[in-house]
C-alpha cells in the first residue's frame, strides 16, 4: 500500500473518531445530568460516626457519578433542627434527610418500625429483614404516604442503656425519673413510672448537667464518650433493650426520588447500602477502646436487673397489642417482623450465640 495513501486513510479514521466523540458528548451529558441536592442530618458534626454516615453516602454518590451528582450534607440545626429532618425532606425544603425514622413515631407508630422497637431486631436481623425480607417494601409503602422514599443507611448495633445519676436496682428506683430516650422506648418505660423526654443529641449534656433530666440514653461508648455524659452521670447501664439494632435511613422526598434518572437511583441505593455496612464496622472497631477509656475515667458499668428487663419486655408486648388494635399498618408490619425474628433467633442460638459464648469465656479466662 502507498505510504501517503495509508496516512490519508488513517487520518480520515482519526478525524471520524474525533467527530463521533464530539457528537456523543451532549448525549453523555444528558445521561449524567448535573444535580446538586441538600441532605439535612439529625446529628451534630461532633458525632463523626453517625453523622458521618451521610457524608460517606454523599462521597460514594459523587465518586460514582464523576462529580455530576453532588449531595451536600448539613448537620442538625444548620437548616432545620435535628428532629425535623424528615419533615424538611417531605416538604421539599431539602431533597433528603439522614435520620432515625423512629424520631417521628409520635406522628404515626409505624415510623418506629423503620428504626427499632424495644426488644426488636438486632443489627444483622434488621439488614436481613430490609434487604431480603419484606422490610424495604413494607416500610416504603408507608413512607410513600408521608411523601418519602427510604433507604437503610447505617446501624449502631445494640446500644447501651444510658447514663444515670443514681443506681437503678429495682423497678421502684425508676419511678418518677426523667429520662431522655428515643423512639418508642419512652412509651414503654412510661408504663414503669418513668417520665420520658425526647431531646436531640446536641442538647442532652446540658439537660443532664442542669438536672433537667435524671438520666439519658444515647448510643454507645464511642459517641457517649464524645458527649461527656460520664462527667455528670456515672452509672452506665446495659443493654439498651429499646434499640437492639437501630437502622438509620436516608429519607428522600418522594417526588425528587421519582424524578431521578434510574441509574442515579441505583447509585443512591448502592451508596446507602455501602454506608450502612461502613457505619456498623466503624462502631464495632471504635466501641471496644471507648468502653475501656470510659471505665478508666470513672464510668461504673451496671446491668439492668432481670426484674427490670422482664417488666420492660412485658410492657412492650402490651404496648404492641394496644397499638396494633388501633393501627392496622403497624400490626401488619410488626407481625411480619416478629415472624422473621422468631426464626432468626432459632438459627442464631445454634450458630452465633454458641460460638460467641464460647469465645467470650476464653476472653474472660485470659486464654485468647
Short mmCIF file of C-alpha atoms in Angstrom, two decimals:
data_model
loop_
_atom_site.label_atom_id
_atom_site.label_comp_id
_atom_site.label_asym_id
_atom_site.label_seq_id
_atom_site.Cartn_x
_atom_site.Cartn_y
_atom_site.Cartn_z
CA UNK A 1 0.00 0.00 0.00
CA UNK A 2 1.23 3.52 -0.88
CA UNK A 3 2.55 5.18 2.28
CA UNK A 4 0.82 8.51 1.61
CA UNK A 5 -2.46 6.76 0.80
CA UNK A 6 -2.26 4.87 4.14
CA UNK A 7 -1.63 8.08 6.08
CA UNK A 8 -4.57 9.81 4.36
CA UNK A 9 -6.88 6.90 5.24
CA UNK A 10 -5.60 6.70 8.81
CA UNK A 11 -6.06 10.42 9.21
CA UNK A 12 -9.61 10.10 7.95
CA UNK A 13 -10.38 7.47 10.58
CA UNK A 14 -8.89 9.67 13.28
CA UNK A 15 -10.98 12.64 12.23
CA UNK A 16 -14.08 10.48 12.10
CA UNK A 17 -13.45 9.17 15.63
CA UNK A 18 -12.88 12.70 16.89
CA UNK A 19 -16.11 13.87 15.25
CA UNK A 20 -18.04 10.94 16.75
CA UNK A 21 -16.60 11.78 20.16
CA UNK A 22 -17.65 15.41 19.78
CA UNK A 23 -21.17 14.45 18.74
CA UNK A 24 -21.53 11.95 21.59
CA UNK A 25 -20.64 14.42 24.34
CA UNK A 26 -24.07 16.08 24.63
CA UNK A 27 -25.73 12.66 24.84
CA UNK A 28 -23.42 11.65 27.67
CA UNK A 29 -24.17 14.91 29.49
CA UNK A 30 -27.89 14.26 29.17
CA UNK A 31 -27.46 10.74 30.56
CA UNK A 32 -25.49 12.07 33.55
CA UNK A 33 -27.08 15.42 34.36
CA UNK A 34 -25.51 17.74 36.88
CA UNK A 35 -27.59 17.54 40.05
CA UNK A 36 -26.98 19.15 43.44
CA UNK A 37 -29.04 18.03 46.41
CA UNK A 38 -29.06 19.00 50.07
CA UNK A 39 -29.22 16.40 52.83
CA UNK A 40 -30.07 17.52 56.35
CA UNK A 41 -28.84 15.27 59.15
CA UNK A 42 -30.44 14.76 62.54
CA UNK A 43 -26.97 14.66 64.11
CA UNK A 44 -24.20 17.13 65.01
CA UNK A 45 -20.85 17.01 63.24
CA UNK A 46 -19.11 16.18 66.52
CA UNK A 47 -20.60 12.69 66.31
CA UNK A 48 -18.40 11.75 63.41
CA UNK A 49 -19.58 8.14 63.07
CA UNK A 50 -23.33 8.60 63.00
CA UNK A 51 -23.22 12.00 61.26
CA UNK A 52 -20.51 10.56 59.05
CA UNK A 53 -22.96 8.03 57.61
CA UNK A 54 -24.48 10.78 55.48
CA UNK A 55 -21.04 12.03 54.43
CA UNK A 56 -19.99 8.51 53.44
CA UNK A 57 -23.15 8.14 51.36
CA UNK A 58 -22.57 11.52 49.69
CA UNK A 59 -18.94 10.66 48.93
CA UNK A 60 -19.93 7.42 47.18
CA UNK A 61 -22.66 9.16 45.17
CA UNK A 62 -20.31 11.88 43.98
CA UNK A 63 -17.48 9.48 43.20
CA UNK A 64 -19.73 7.11 41.28
CA UNK A 65 -21.00 9.89 39.01
CA UNK A 66 -17.71 11.71 38.35
CA UNK A 67 -18.98 14.60 40.47
CA UNK A 68 -22.18 15.05 38.46
CA UNK A 69 -24.45 14.15 41.38
CA UNK A 70 -23.37 16.20 44.39
CA UNK A 71 -25.11 15.71 47.74
CA UNK A 72 -24.24 18.43 50.26
CA UNK A 73 -24.66 17.33 53.88
CA UNK A 74 -25.76 19.69 56.65
CA UNK A 75 -25.67 18.98 60.38
CA UNK A 76 -28.75 19.11 62.55
CA UNK A 77 -29.64 22.75 63.20
CA UNK A 78 -27.90 24.18 60.14
CA UNK A 79 -31.06 24.11 58.03
CA UNK A 80 -33.68 22.69 60.39
CA UNK A 81 -33.47 21.21 63.90
CA UNK A 82 -32.36 17.60 64.01
CA UNK A 83 -35.77 16.23 64.94
CA UNK A 84 -37.38 17.96 61.95
CA UNK A 85 -35.14 16.40 59.30
CA UNK A 86 -37.75 14.04 57.83
CA UNK A 87 -40.36 16.79 57.79
CA UNK A 88 -37.99 19.01 55.80
CA UNK A 89 -37.44 16.27 53.23
CA UNK A 90 -41.14 15.53 52.92
CA UNK A 91 -41.93 19.22 52.45
CA UNK A 92 -39.22 19.67 49.81
CA UNK A 93 -37.21 22.12 51.92
CA UNK A 94 -34.33 19.72 51.23
CA UNK A 95 -34.18 16.75 48.90
CA UNK A 96 -33.16 14.23 51.53
CA UNK A 97 -32.62 13.64 55.24
CA UNK A 98 -30.33 11.30 57.15
CA UNK A 99 -32.15 10.41 60.32
CA UNK A 100 -33.72 7.78 62.55
CA UNK A 101 -37.25 7.06 61.44
CA UNK A 102 -38.41 6.42 65.00
CA UNK A 103 -37.92 10.08 65.90
CA UNK A 104 -41.28 10.65 64.19
CA UNK A 105 -43.20 7.81 65.78
CA UNK A 106 -45.44 10.38 67.53
CA UNK A 107 -46.92 11.18 64.10
CA UNK A 108 -47.51 7.50 63.43
CA UNK A 109 -46.12 4.50 65.37
CA UNK A 110 -45.22 2.82 62.05
CA UNK A 111 -42.22 5.16 61.83
CA UNK A 112 -40.67 3.32 64.79
CA UNK A 113 -40.59 0.02 62.89
CA UNK A 114 -38.22 1.60 60.36
CA UNK A 115 -35.53 2.06 63.02
CA UNK A 116 -36.09 -0.14 66.05
CA UNK A 117 -38.76 -1.05 68.54
CA UNK A 118 -37.97 -2.31 72.05
CA UNK A 119 -36.92 -5.96 72.08
CA UNK A 120 -36.93 -5.89 68.28
CA UNK A 121 -34.39 -6.97 65.69
CA UNK A 122 -30.64 -6.83 66.16
CA UNK A 123 -28.42 -5.24 63.50
CA UNK A 124 -27.88 -8.33 61.36
CA UNK A 125 -31.54 -9.27 61.56
CA UNK A 126 -32.51 -5.72 60.59
CA UNK A 127 -30.38 -5.88 57.46
CA UNK A 128 -31.75 -9.30 56.56
CA UNK A 129 -35.35 -8.15 57.02
CA UNK A 130 -34.87 -4.96 54.99
CA UNK A 131 -32.80 -6.39 52.15
CA UNK A 132 -34.14 -9.92 51.80
CA UNK A 133 -37.39 -9.95 53.75
CA UNK A 134 -40.38 -7.65 53.39
CA UNK A 135 -38.91 -4.73 55.32
CA UNK A 136 -37.92 -2.45 52.46
CA UNK A 137 -41.16 -3.00 50.58
CA UNK A 138 -43.45 -2.62 53.58
CA UNK A 139 -41.74 0.43 55.03
CA UNK A 140 -41.66 2.18 51.67
CA UNK A 141 -45.36 1.57 51.20
CA UNK A 142 -45.75 3.52 54.42
CA UNK A 143 -43.12 6.17 53.66
CA UNK A 144 -44.86 6.88 50.35
CA UNK A 145 -47.95 8.00 52.30
CA UNK A 146 -45.64 10.52 54.02
CA UNK A 147 -44.15 11.85 50.78
CA UNK A 148 -40.86 9.99 51.32
CA UNK A 149 -38.75 7.16 49.96
CA UNK A 150 -36.48 5.39 52.45
CA UNK A 151 -33.17 3.56 52.18
CA UNK A 152 -31.31 1.95 55.13
CA UNK A 153 -28.14 3.96 55.70
CA UNK A 154 -26.39 2.99 58.92
CA UNK A 155 -26.72 0.95 62.08
CA UNK A 156 -25.16 1.36 65.51
CA UNK A 157 -25.65 -2.20 66.71
CA UNK A 158 -27.15 -2.91 70.12
CA UNK A 159 -26.95 0.24 72.20
CA UNK A 160 -26.25 0.88 75.85
CA UNK A 161 -28.97 1.53 78.42
CA UNK A 162 -27.87 5.03 79.31
CA UNK A 163 -26.30 7.19 82.00
CA UNK A 164 -27.92 7.62 85.43
CA UNK A 165 -27.18 9.89 88.32
CA UNK A 166 -28.02 7.13 90.79
CA UNK A 167 -28.05 3.34 90.79
CA UNK A 168 -31.14 1.63 89.42
CA UNK A 169 -31.60 -1.71 91.16
CA UNK A 170 -35.36 -2.21 91.29
CA UNK A 171 -38.49 -1.11 89.49
CA UNK A 172 -39.17 1.32 92.31
CA UNK A 173 -35.91 3.11 91.52
CA UNK A 174 -37.29 4.01 88.09
CA UNK A 175 -40.45 5.69 89.29
CA UNK A 176 -40.51 9.42 88.63
CA UNK A 177 -37.16 9.51 86.80
CA UNK A 178 -36.98 11.96 83.90
CA UNK A 179 -35.09 10.02 81.20
CA UNK A 180 -34.08 11.16 77.74
CA UNK A 181 -34.94 8.26 75.44
CA UNK A 182 -35.51 7.99 71.71
CA UNK A 183 -38.29 6.30 69.82
CA UNK A 184 -40.99 4.10 71.23
CA UNK A 185 -38.90 3.14 74.25
CA UNK A 186 -40.30 6.18 76.01
CA UNK A 187 -43.89 4.97 75.69
CA UNK A 188 -42.95 1.63 77.20
CA UNK A 189 -40.86 2.80 80.13
CA UNK A 190 -43.67 5.23 80.89
CA UNK A 191 -45.63 2.15 81.97
CA UNK A 192 -42.89 1.55 84.55
CA UNK A 193 -43.27 5.04 86.04
CA UNK A 194 -40.53 6.80 84.07
CA UNK A 195 -41.13 10.26 82.61
CA UNK A 196 -39.68 10.04 79.06
CA UNK A 197 -38.06 13.04 77.37
CA UNK A 198 -37.22 13.27 73.67
CA UNK A 199 -34.21 15.56 73.26
CA UNK A 200 -31.87 15.91 70.27
CA UNK A 201 -28.31 14.65 70.71
CA UNK A 202 -26.65 18.05 70.99
CA UNK A 203 -28.97 19.14 73.80
CA UNK A 204 -28.64 16.10 76.07
CA UNK A 205 -25.49 17.04 78.02
CA UNK A 206 -26.68 20.47 79.23
CA UNK A 207 -30.05 18.98 80.20
CA UNK A 208 -28.31 16.26 82.21
CA UNK A 209 -25.81 18.67 83.73
CA UNK A 210 -28.50 21.11 84.88
CA UNK A 211 -30.71 18.38 86.32
CA UNK A 212 -33.49 18.95 83.80
CA UNK A 213 -33.32 15.18 83.31
CA UNK A 214 -32.11 12.43 85.66
CA UNK A 215 -30.75 10.06 83.05
CA UNK A 216 -30.11 9.85 79.33
CA UNK A 217 -29.52 7.16 76.76
CA UNK A 218 -27.83 8.00 73.51
CA UNK A 219 -25.95 5.36 71.55
CA UNK A 220 -22.91 3.57 72.92
CA UNK A 221 -19.37 4.03 74.25
CA UNK A 222 -17.77 5.88 71.32
CA UNK A 223 -20.45 8.53 70.87
CA UNK A 224 -21.32 8.75 74.56
CA UNK A 225 -17.69 9.45 75.40
CA UNK A 226 -17.64 12.32 72.92
CA UNK A 227 -20.66 13.89 74.58
CA UNK A 228 -19.09 13.55 78.04
CA UNK A 229 -22.05 12.05 79.90
CA UNK A 230 -19.76 10.22 82.34
CA UNK A 231 -18.84 13.58 83.87
CA UNK A 232 -22.35 14.24 85.19
CA UNK A 233 -23.96 10.78 85.49
CA UNK A 234 -21.53 8.00 86.43
CA UNK A 235 -23.74 4.88 86.27
CA UNK A 236 -23.68 3.34 82.78
CA UNK A 237 -26.36 0.69 82.28
CA UNK A 238 -26.75 -2.05 79.69
CA UNK A 239 -28.27 -3.30 77.49
CA UNK A 240 -30.36 -0.71 75.64
CA UNK A 241 -33.26 -3.11 75.20
CA UNK A 242 -35.19 -0.48 73.25
CA UNK A 243 -32.54 -0.45 70.48
CA UNK A 244 -31.15 -3.88 69.69
CA UNK A 245 -30.11 -2.88 66.17
CA UNK A 246 -31.43 0.53 65.14
CA UNK A 247 -31.38 1.24 61.42
CA UNK A 248 -30.77 4.78 60.23
CA UNK A 249 -32.38 5.88 56.99
CA UNK A 250 -31.82 8.23 54.13
CA UNK A 251 -35.32 9.59 53.58
CA UNK A 252 -35.73 11.17 50.15
CA UNK A 253 -38.52 13.48 49.03
CA UNK A 254 -40.70 11.11 47.02
CA UNK A 255 -41.20 13.44 44.05
CA UNK A 256 -37.47 14.13 43.84
CA UNK A 257 -36.75 10.41 44.01
CA UNK A 258 -39.14 9.67 41.18
CA UNK A 259 -37.57 12.42 39.05
CA UNK A 260 -34.07 10.94 39.33
CA UNK A 261 -32.73 9.04 36.32
CA UNK A 262 -32.93 5.31 37.04
CA UNK A 263 -29.17 4.86 37.07
CA UNK A 264 -28.86 7.69 39.60
CA UNK A 265 -31.43 5.93 41.77
CA UNK A 266 -29.23 2.83 41.66
CA UNK A 267 -26.19 4.91 42.61
CA UNK A 268 -28.04 6.28 45.66
CA UNK A 269 -29.25 2.81 46.58
CA UNK A 270 -25.73 1.37 46.36
CA UNK A 271 -24.20 4.29 48.25
CA UNK A 272 -26.68 3.90 51.11
CA UNK A 273 -26.05 0.17 51.34
CA UNK A 274 -22.30 0.75 51.42
CA UNK A 275 -22.66 3.45 54.09
CA UNK A 276 -24.88 1.10 56.08
CA UNK A 277 -22.17 -1.55 56.25
CA UNK A 278 -19.46 1.05 56.85
CA UNK A 279 -21.13 2.55 59.92
CA UNK A 280 -21.58 -0.80 61.65
CA UNK A 281 -17.95 -1.73 61.02
CA UNK A 282 -16.83 1.64 62.35
CA UNK A 283 -18.75 1.25 65.61
CA UNK A 284 -17.55 -2.32 66.06
CA UNK A 285 -13.98 -1.08 65.78
CA UNK A 286 -14.31 2.05 67.96
CA UNK A 287 -16.54 0.90 70.82
CA UNK A 288 -14.15 -1.61 72.47
CA UNK A 289 -11.45 1.02 73.06
CA UNK A 290 -14.02 3.64 74.08
CA UNK A 291 -15.58 1.48 76.81
CA UNK A 292 -12.13 0.92 78.32
CA UNK A 293 -11.45 4.66 78.41
CA UNK A 294 -14.85 5.39 79.96
CA UNK A 295 -14.25 2.92 82.79
CA UNK A 296 -10.79 4.37 83.36
CA UNK A 297 -12.42 7.82 83.65
CA UNK A 298 -14.88 6.70 86.30
CA UNK A 299 -17.86 5.23 84.47
CA UNK A 300 -19.46 2.47 86.54
CA UNK A 301 -20.93 -0.31 84.42
CA UNK A 302 -24.16 -1.83 85.65
CA UNK A 303 -26.53 -4.39 84.09
CA UNK A 304 -30.26 -3.85 84.24
CA UNK A 305 -31.72 -6.40 86.63
CA UNK A 306 -33.76 -9.31 85.31
CA UNK A 307 -36.73 -7.83 87.14
CA UNK A 308 -36.44 -4.60 85.16
CA UNK A 309 -35.81 -6.38 81.85
CA UNK A 310 -38.78 -8.73 82.28
CA UNK A 311 -41.12 -5.91 83.31
CA UNK A 312 -39.96 -3.87 80.32
CA UNK A 313 -40.50 -6.82 77.97
CA UNK A 314 -44.00 -7.40 79.30
CA UNK A 315 -44.80 -3.69 78.96
CA UNK A 316 -43.51 -3.75 75.35
CA UNK A 317 -45.75 -6.67 74.37
CA UNK A 318 -48.70 -4.94 75.99
CA UNK A 319 -47.93 -1.74 74.08
CA UNK A 320 -47.67 -3.51 70.72
CA UNK A 321 -51.05 -5.16 71.30
CA UNK A 322 -52.61 -1.79 72.12
CA UNK A 323 -51.15 -0.07 69.04
CA UNK A 324 -52.00 -2.99 66.76
CA UNK A 325 -55.63 -2.83 67.84
CA UNK A 326 -55.81 0.76 66.55
CA UNK A 327 -53.30 0.83 63.69
CA UNK A 328 -53.68 -1.89 61.00
CA UNK A 329 -50.49 -0.89 59.16
CA UNK A 330 -48.43 -1.13 62.35
CA UNK A 331 -49.97 -4.53 63.08
CA UNK A 332 -49.18 -5.79 59.59
CA UNK A 333 -45.53 -4.72 59.62
CA UNK A 334 -44.89 -5.62 63.27
CA UNK A 335 -46.26 -9.15 62.83
CA UNK A 336 -44.14 -9.63 59.70
CA UNK A 337 -41.06 -8.51 61.59
CA UNK A 338 -41.94 -10.69 64.57
CA UNK A 339 -42.35 -13.82 62.44
CA UNK A 340 -38.90 -13.28 60.94
CA UNK A 341 -37.38 -12.60 64.36
CA UNK A 342 -38.62 -15.92 65.76
CA UNK A 343 -36.89 -17.89 63.02
CA UNK A 344 -33.78 -15.70 63.15
CA UNK A 345 -33.23 -16.37 66.85
CA UNK A 346 -33.88 -20.08 66.38
CA UNK A 347 -30.95 -20.11 63.98
CA UNK A 348 -28.74 -17.68 65.93
CA UNK A 349 -28.80 -19.76 69.11
CA UNK A 350 -27.24 -22.64 67.16
CA UNK A 351 -24.58 -20.59 65.43
CA UNK A 352 -23.65 -17.08 66.56
CA UNK A 353 -24.72 -17.42 70.19
CA UNK A 354 -22.89 -20.72 70.76
CA UNK A 355 -19.73 -19.53 69.05
CA UNK A 356 -19.69 -16.09 70.70
CA UNK A 357 -20.41 -17.51 74.16
CA UNK A 358 -17.50 -19.93 73.92
CA UNK A 359 -15.14 -17.19 72.74
CA UNK A 360 -16.28 -14.80 75.49
CA UNK A 361 -15.45 -17.47 78.06
CA UNK A 362 -11.94 -17.73 76.59
CA UNK A 363 -11.59 -13.94 76.76
CA UNK A 364 -12.65 -13.87 80.42
CA UNK A 365 -10.34 -16.75 81.26
CA UNK A 366 -7.42 -14.98 79.62
CA UNK A 367 -6.79 -17.81 77.19
CA UNK A 368 -7.22 -15.83 73.97
#
